[in-house]
mmCIF file of C-alpha atoms and ligand atoms in Angstrom:
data_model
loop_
_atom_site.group_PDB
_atom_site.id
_atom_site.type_symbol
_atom_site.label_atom_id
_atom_site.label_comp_id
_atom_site.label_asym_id
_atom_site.label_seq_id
_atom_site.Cartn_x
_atom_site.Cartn_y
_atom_site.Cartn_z
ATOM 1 C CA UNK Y 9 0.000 0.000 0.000
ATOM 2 C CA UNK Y 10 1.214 3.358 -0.574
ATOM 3 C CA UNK Y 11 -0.203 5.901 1.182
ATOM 4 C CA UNK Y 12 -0.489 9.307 0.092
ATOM 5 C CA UNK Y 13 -0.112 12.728 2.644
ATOM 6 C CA UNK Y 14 -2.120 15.664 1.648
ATOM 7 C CA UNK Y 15 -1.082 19.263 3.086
ATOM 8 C CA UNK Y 16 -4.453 21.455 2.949
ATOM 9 C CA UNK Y 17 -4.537 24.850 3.478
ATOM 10 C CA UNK Y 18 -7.166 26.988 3.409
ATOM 11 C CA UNK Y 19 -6.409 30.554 1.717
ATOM 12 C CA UNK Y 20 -8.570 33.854 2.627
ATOM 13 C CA UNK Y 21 -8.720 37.035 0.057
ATOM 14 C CA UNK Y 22 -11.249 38.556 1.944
ATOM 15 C CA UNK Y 23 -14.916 39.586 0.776
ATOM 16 C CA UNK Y 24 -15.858 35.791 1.207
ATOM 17 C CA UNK Y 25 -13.385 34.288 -1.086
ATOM 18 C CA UNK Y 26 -11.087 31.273 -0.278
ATOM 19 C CA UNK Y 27 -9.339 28.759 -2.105
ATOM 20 C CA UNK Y 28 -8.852 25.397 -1.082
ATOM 21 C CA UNK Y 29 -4.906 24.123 -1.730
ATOM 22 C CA UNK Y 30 -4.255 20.506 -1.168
ATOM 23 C CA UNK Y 31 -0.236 19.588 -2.063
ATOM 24 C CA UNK Y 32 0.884 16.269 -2.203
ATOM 25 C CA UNK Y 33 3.787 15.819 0.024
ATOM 26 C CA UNK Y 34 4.023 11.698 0.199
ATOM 27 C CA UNK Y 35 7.345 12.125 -1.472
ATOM 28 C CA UNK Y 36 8.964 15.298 0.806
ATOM 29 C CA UNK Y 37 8.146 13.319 3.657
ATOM 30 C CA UNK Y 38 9.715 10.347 2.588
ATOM 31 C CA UNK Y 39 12.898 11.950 1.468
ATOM 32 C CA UNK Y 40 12.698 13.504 5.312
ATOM 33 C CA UNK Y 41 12.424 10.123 6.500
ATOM 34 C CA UNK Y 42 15.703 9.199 4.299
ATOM 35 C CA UNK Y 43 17.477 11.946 5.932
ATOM 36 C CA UNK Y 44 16.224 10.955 9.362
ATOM 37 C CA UNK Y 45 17.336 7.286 8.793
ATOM 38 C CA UNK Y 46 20.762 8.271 7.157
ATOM 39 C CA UNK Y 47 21.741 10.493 9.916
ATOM 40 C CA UNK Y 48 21.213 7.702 12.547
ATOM 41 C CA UNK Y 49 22.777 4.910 10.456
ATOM 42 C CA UNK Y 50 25.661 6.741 10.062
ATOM 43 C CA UNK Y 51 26.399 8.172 13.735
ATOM 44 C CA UNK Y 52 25.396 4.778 15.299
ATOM 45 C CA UNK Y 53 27.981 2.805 12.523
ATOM 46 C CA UNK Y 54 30.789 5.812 13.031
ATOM 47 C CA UNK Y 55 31.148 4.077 17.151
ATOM 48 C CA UNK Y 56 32.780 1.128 16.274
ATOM 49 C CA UNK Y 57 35.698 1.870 14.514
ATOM 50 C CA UNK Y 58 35.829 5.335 16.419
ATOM 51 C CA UNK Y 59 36.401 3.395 19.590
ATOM 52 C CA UNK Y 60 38.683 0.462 18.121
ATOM 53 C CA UNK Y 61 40.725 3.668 16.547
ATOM 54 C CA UNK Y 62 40.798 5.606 19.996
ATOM 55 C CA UNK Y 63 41.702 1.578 22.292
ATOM 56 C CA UNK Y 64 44.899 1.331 19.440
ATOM 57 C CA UNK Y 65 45.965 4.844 20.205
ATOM 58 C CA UNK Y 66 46.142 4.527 24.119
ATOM 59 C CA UNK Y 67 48.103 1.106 23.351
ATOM 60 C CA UNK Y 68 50.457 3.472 21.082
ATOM 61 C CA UNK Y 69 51.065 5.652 23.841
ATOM 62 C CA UNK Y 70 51.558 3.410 26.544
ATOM 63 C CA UNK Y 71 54.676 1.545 25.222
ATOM 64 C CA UNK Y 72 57.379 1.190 27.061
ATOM 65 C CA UNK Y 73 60.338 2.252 25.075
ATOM 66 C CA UNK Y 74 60.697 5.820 24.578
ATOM 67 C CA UNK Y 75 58.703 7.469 21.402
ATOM 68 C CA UNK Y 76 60.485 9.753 18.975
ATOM 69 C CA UNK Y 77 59.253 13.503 19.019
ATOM 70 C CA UNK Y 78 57.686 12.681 16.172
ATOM 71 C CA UNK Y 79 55.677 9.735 16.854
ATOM 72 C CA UNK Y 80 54.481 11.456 20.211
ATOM 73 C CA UNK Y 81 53.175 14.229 18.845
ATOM 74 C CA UNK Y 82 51.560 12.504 15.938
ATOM 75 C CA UNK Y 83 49.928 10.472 18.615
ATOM 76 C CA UNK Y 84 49.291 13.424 20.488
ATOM 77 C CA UNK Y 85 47.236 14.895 17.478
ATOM 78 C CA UNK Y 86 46.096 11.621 16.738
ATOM 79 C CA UNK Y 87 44.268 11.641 20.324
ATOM 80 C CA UNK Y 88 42.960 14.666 20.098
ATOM 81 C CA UNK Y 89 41.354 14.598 16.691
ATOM 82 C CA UNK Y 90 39.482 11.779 17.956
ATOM 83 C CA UNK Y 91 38.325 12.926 20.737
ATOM 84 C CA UNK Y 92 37.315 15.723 18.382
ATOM 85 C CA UNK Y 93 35.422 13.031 16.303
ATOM 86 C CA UNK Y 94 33.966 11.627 19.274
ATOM 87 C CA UNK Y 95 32.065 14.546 20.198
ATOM 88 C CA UNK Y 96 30.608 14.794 17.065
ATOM 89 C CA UNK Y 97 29.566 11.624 16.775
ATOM 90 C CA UNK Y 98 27.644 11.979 19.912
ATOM 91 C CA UNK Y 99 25.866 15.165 19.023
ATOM 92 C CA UNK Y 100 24.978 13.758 15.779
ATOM 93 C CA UNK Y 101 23.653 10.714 16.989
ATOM 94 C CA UNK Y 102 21.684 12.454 20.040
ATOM 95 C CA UNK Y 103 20.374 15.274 17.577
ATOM 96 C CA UNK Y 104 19.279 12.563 15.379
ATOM 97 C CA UNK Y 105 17.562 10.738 18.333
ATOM 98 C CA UNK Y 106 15.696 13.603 19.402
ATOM 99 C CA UNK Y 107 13.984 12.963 15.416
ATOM 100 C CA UNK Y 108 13.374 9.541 15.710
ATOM 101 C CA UNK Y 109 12.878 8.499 19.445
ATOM 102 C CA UNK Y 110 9.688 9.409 21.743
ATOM 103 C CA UNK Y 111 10.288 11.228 24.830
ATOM 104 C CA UNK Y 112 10.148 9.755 28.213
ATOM 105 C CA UNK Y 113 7.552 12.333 29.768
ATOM 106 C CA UNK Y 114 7.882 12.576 33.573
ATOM 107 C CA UNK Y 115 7.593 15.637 36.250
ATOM 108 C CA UNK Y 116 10.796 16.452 36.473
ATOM 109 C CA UNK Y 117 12.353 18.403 39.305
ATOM 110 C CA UNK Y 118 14.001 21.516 37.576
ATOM 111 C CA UNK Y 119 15.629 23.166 40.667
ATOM 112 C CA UNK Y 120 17.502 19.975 41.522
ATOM 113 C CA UNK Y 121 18.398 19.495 37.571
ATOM 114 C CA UNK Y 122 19.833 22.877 37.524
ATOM 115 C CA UNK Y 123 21.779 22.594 40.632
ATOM 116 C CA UNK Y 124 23.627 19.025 39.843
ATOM 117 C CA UNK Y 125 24.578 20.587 36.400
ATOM 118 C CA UNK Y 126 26.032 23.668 37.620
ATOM 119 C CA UNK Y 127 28.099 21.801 40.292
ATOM 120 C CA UNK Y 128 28.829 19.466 37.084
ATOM 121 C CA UNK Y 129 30.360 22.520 35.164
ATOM 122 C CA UNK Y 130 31.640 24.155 37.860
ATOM 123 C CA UNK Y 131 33.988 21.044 38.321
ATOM 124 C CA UNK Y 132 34.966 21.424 34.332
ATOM 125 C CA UNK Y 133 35.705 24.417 34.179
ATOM 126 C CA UNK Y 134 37.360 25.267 37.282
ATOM 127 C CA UNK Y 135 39.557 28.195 35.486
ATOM 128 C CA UNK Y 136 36.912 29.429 33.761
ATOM 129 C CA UNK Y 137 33.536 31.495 34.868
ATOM 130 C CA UNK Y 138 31.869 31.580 38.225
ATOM 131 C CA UNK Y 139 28.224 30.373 38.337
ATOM 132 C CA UNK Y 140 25.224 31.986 40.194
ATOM 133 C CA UNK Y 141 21.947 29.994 40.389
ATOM 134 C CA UNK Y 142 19.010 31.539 41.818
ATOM 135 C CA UNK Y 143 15.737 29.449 42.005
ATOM 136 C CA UNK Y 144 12.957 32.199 41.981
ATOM 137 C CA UNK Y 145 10.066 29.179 41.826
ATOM 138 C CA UNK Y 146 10.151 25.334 43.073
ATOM 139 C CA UNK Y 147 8.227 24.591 40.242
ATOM 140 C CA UNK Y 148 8.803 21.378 38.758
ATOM 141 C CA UNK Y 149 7.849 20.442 34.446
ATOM 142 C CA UNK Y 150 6.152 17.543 32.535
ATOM 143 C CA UNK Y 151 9.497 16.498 29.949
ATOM 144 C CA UNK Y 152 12.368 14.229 29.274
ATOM 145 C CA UNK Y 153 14.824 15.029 31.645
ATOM 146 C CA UNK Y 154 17.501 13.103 29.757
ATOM 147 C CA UNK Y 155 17.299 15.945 26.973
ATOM 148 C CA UNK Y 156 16.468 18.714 29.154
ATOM 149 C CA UNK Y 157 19.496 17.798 30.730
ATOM 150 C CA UNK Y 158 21.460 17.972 27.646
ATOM 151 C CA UNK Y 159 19.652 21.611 26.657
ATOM 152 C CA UNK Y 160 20.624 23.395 29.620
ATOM 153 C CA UNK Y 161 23.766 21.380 29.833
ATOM 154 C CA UNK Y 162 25.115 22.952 26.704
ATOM 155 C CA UNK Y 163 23.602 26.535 27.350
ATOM 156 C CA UNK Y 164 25.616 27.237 30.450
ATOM 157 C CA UNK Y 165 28.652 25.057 28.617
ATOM 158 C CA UNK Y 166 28.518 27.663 26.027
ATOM 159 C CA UNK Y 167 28.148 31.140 28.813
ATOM 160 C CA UNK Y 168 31.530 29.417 29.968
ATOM 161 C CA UNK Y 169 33.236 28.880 27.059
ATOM 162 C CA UNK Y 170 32.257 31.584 25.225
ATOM 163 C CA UNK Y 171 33.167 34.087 28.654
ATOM 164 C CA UNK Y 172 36.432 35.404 30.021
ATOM 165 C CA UNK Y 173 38.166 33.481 32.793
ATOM 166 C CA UNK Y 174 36.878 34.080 36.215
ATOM 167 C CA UNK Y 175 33.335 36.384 35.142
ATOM 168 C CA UNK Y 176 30.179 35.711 36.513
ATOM 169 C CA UNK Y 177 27.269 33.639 34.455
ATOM 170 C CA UNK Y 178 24.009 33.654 36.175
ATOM 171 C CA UNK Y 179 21.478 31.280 35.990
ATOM 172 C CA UNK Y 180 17.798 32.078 37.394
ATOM 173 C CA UNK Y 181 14.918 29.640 37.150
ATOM 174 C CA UNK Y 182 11.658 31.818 37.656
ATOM 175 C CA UNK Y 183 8.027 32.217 36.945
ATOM 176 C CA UNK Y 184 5.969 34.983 35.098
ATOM 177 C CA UNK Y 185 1.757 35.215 34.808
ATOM 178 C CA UNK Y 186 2.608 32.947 31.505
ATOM 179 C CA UNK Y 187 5.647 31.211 31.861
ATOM 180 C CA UNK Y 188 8.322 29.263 33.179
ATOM 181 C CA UNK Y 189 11.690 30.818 32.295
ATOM 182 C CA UNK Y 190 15.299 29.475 32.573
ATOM 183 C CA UNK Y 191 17.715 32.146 31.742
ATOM 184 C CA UNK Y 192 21.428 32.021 31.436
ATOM 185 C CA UNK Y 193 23.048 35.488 31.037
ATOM 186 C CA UNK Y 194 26.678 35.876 30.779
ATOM 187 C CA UNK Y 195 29.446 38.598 30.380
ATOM 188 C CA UNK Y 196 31.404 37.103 27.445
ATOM 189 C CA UNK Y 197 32.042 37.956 23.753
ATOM 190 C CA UNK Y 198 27.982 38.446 22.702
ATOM 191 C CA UNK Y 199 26.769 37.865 19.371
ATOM 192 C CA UNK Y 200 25.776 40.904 16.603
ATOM 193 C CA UNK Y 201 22.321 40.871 15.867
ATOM 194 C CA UNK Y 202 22.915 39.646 12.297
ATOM 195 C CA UNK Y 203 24.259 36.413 14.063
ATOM 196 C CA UNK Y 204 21.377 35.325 16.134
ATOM 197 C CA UNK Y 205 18.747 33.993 13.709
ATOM 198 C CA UNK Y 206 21.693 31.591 12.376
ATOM 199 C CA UNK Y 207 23.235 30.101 15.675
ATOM 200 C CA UNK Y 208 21.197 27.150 16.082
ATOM 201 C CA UNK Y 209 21.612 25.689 12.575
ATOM 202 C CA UNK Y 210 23.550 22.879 12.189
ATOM 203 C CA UNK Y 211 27.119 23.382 12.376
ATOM 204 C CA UNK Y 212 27.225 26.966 12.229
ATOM 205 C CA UNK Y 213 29.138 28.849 14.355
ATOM 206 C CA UNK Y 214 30.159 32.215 14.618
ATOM 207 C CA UNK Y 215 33.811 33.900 13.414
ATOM 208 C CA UNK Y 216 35.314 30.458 12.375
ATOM 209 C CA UNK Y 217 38.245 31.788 13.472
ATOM 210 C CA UNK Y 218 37.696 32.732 17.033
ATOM 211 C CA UNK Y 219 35.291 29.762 17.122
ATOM 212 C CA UNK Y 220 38.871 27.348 16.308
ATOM 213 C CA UNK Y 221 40.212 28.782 20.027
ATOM 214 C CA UNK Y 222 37.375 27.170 21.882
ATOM 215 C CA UNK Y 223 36.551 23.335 21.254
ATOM 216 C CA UNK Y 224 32.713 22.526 19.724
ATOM 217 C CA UNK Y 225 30.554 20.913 17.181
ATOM 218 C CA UNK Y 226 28.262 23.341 15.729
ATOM 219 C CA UNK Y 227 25.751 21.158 17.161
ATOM 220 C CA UNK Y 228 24.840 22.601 20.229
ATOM 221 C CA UNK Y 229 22.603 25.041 20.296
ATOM 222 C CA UNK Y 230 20.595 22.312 17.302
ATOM 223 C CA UNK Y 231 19.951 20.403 20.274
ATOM 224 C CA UNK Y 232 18.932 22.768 22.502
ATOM 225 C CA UNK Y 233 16.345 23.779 19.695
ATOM 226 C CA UNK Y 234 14.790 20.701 19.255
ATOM 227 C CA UNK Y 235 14.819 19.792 22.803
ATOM 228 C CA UNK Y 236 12.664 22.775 23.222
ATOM 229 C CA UNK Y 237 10.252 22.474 20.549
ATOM 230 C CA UNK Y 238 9.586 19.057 21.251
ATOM 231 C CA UNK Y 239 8.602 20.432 25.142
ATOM 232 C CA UNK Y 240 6.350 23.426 23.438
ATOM 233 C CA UNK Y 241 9.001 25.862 24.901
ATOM 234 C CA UNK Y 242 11.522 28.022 22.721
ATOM 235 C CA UNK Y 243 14.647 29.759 22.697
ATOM 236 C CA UNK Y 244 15.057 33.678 23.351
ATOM 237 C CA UNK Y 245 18.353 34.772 22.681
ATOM 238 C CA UNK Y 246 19.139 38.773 23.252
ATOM 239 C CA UNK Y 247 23.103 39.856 23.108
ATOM 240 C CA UNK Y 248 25.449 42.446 22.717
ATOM 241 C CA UNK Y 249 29.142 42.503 21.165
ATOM 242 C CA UNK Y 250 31.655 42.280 23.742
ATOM 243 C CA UNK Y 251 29.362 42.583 26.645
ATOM 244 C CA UNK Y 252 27.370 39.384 26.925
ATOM 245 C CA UNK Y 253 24.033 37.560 25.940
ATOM 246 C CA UNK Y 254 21.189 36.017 27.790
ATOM 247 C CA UNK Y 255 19.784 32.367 26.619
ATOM 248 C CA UNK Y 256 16.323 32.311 27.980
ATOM 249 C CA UNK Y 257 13.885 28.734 27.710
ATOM 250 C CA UNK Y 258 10.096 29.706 27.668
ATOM 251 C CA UNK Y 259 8.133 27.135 28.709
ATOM 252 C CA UNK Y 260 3.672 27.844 28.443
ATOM 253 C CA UNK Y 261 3.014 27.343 32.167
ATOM 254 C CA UNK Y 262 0.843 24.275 31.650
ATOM 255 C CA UNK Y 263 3.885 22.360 31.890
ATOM 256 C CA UNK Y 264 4.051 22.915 35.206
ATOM 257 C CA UNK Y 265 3.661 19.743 37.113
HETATM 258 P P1 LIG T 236 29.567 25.162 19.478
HETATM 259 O O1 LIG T 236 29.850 23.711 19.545
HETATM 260 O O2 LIG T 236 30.384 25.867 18.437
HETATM 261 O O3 LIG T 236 29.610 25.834 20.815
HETATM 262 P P2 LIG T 236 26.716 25.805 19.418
HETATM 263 O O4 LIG T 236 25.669 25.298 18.480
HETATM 264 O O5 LIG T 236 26.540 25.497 20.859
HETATM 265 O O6 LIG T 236 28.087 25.227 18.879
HETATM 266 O O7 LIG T 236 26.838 27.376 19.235
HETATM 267 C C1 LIG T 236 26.949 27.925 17.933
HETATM 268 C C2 LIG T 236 27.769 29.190 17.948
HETATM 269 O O8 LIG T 236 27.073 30.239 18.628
HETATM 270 C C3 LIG T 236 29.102 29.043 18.675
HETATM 271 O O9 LIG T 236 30.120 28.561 17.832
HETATM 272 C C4 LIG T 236 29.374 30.473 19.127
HETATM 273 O O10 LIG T 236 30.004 31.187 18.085
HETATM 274 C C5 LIG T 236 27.990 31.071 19.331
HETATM 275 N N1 LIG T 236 27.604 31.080 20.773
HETATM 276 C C6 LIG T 236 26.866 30.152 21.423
HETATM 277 N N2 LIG T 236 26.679 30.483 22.714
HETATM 278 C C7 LIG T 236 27.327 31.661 22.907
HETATM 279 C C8 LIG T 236 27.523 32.545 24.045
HETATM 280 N N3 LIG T 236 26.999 32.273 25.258
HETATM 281 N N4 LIG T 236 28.235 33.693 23.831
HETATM 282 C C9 LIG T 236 28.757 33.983 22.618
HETATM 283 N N5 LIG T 236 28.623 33.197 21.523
HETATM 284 C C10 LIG T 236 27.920 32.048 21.652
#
């Protein structure tokens, strides 16, 4: 059987006149489906020899005789474009998961999420920014705390990253007559306004150049994205050049659990 998927819109011109437009998009949505599938093939197959590759290399550098400059550096670089590798591997294959896999809906305690990752970051980053978190509401949300774990996870990773050593990044968990709000504001490079609508595509990141200093995918701010949308909420983003942005996540308040 092949089934067919209509997209029907209904178009007003006013003074009583509409048009009915049905499009057949069987064939866009199984090309999306392709894309879907090819995505997760190839992170999931990528593991193997990534991990076989990366086992060798620790072997290489534990040998007992002495290495050559050479050969320890190459292994060096070796190492570290793997672990490179690695990380995108993961992003891909959790981006593509949050495509193809249903969420695990439960009421998840934000406060104590929040807190356990910025003691988590704190611990990374040790050199780096100080962290601030105020909890102006208790109030707990219906989601996946898996991938809201991952959202905020890479918010505040980014506020550190992107941040001189040793400023402040404050993160406030609050409520407002509509919403639930988690923002993360820090004082680091900012983004210019032509920026903003492209940071959370797909590998894009800003100023290749300064983005080569500071380790990441591109695939960040994807996930935060979709983690979002797929819990009703979006992404706010407000910045200024060399003074610092603000990430806020708007949840509708009927996720409140
Ligand atoms: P990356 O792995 O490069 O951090 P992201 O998708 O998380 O990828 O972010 C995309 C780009 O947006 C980054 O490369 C960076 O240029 C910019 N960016 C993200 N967060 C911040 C921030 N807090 N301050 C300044 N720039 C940021």
């Amino acid at each position: 059987h092949s089934h067919i998927t209509l997209l029907v819109r209904i178009v007003s011109y006013g003074a009583g006149l509409r048009l009915l437009i049905a499009q057949d998009v069987t064939q866009l949505r199984k090309i999306e489906q392709m894309r879907k599938d090819f995505v997760a093939n190839v992170s999931h197959e990528l593991r193997t020899p990534l991990t076989v590759l990366k086992g060798y290399l620790e072997t290489l550098q534990e040998l007992e005789q002495p290495l050559s400059p050479l050969m320890s550096h190459s292994i060096q670089q070796m190492q570290e474009q793997s672990e490179r590798m690695q990380y995108l591997v993961d992003d891909l294959l959790l981006l593509s998961n949050l495509e193809t896999q249903p969420k695990r809906i439960l009421c998840v305690d934000i406060p104590t999420l929040l807190d356990k990752i910025c003691k988590e970051n704190e611990k990374l980053n040790n050199s780096a920014g100080r962290i601030e978190l105020t909890l102006e509401t208790k109030a707990h949300i219906k989601g996946d705390e898996h991938e809201l774990r991952s959202a905020f996870s890479n918010l505040l990773g980014n506020a550190l990253k992107y941040s001189p050593p040793r400023s402040w990044v404050k993160v406030c968990w609050r409520q407002t007559n509509q919403n639930l709000i988690l923002e993360i504001t820090d004082e680091g490079e900012g983004i210019s306004d032509a920026e903003i609508p492209r940071i959370t595509e797909r590998f894009y990141r800003v100023d290749v150049k300064r983005a080569h200093k500071v380790a990441g995918t591109g695939l960040g701010l994807a996930i935060v994205k979709h983690v979002l949308l797929r819990h009703d909420a979006h992404l706010v983003v407000s910045s200024e050049l060399h003074k610092g942005s603000t990430f806020s996540c708007v949840f509708p308040l009927e996720k409140k659990c």
